[in-house]
Phi, psi and omega in degrees: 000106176277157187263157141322132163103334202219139173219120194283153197282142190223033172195153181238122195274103168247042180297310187302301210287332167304310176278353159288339197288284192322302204305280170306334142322280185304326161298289155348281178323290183290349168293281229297317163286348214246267164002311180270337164302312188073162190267156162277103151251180212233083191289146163279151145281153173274154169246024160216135179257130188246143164268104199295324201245099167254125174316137208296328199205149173252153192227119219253110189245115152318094200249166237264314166289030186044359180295107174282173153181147199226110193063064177056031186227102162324125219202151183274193199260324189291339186271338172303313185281296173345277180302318178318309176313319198279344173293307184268343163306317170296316188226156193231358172258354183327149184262126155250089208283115127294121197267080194241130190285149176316321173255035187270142190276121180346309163301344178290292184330295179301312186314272215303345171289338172297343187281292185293323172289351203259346172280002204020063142306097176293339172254155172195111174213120164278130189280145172213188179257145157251152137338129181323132150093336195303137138015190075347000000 
């Protein structure tokens, strides 16, 4: 028995719940940026410091003028094994990129591979260009 006058609801009004939503979004957003700033502290010091970042590969250049240098630092062939030894004594799997100019005379080129096999590089990757236009 229905009363007169009242008639039942067939659509539900969600505006309220759209704008509740909206609320709890923009909240959420701002915990969450707060949260990540984190508290400031005053860290202690050590009294050894060790260096995490070390370099992934050292890269070895040719210049055009027969001038070797390993990481933009000119170096004789005898300071080339050198600094190599102490690089690969540290990390023995280090990675090594040869750089060499187009006109650079062969025999240069052979010197530092000879260098990097008599010191044992396990990488050795020689750098190139691709050409204007080449393929993928």
């Amino acid at each position: 028995m229905q009363v007169q006058g009242k008639k039942p609801y067939n659509e539900i009004n969600i505006t309220p719940l759209v704008d509740l939503t909206f609320v709890l979004l923009i909240i959420f957003i701002l915990l969450t940026t707060a949260a990540v700033q984190g508290i400031k502290v005053d860290l202690p010091s050590a009294s050894a410091s060790q260096v995490l970042d070390q370099p992934k590969s050292r890269v070895i250049a040719v210049a055009n003028d027969g001038t070797v240098s390993i990481d933009a630092v000119p170096v004789s062939m005898a300071e080339l094994e050198q600094e190599l030894r102490v690089s690969i004594a540290s990390t023995p799997d280090l990675p090594v990129i040869l750089r060499g100019d187009r006109a650079v005379q062969y025999d240069q080129i052979m010197q530092v591979l000879d260098v990097c096999s008599k010191v044992g590089v396990a990488s050795l990757g020689m750098a190139s260009t691709r050409p204007p236009g080449g393929g993928a």
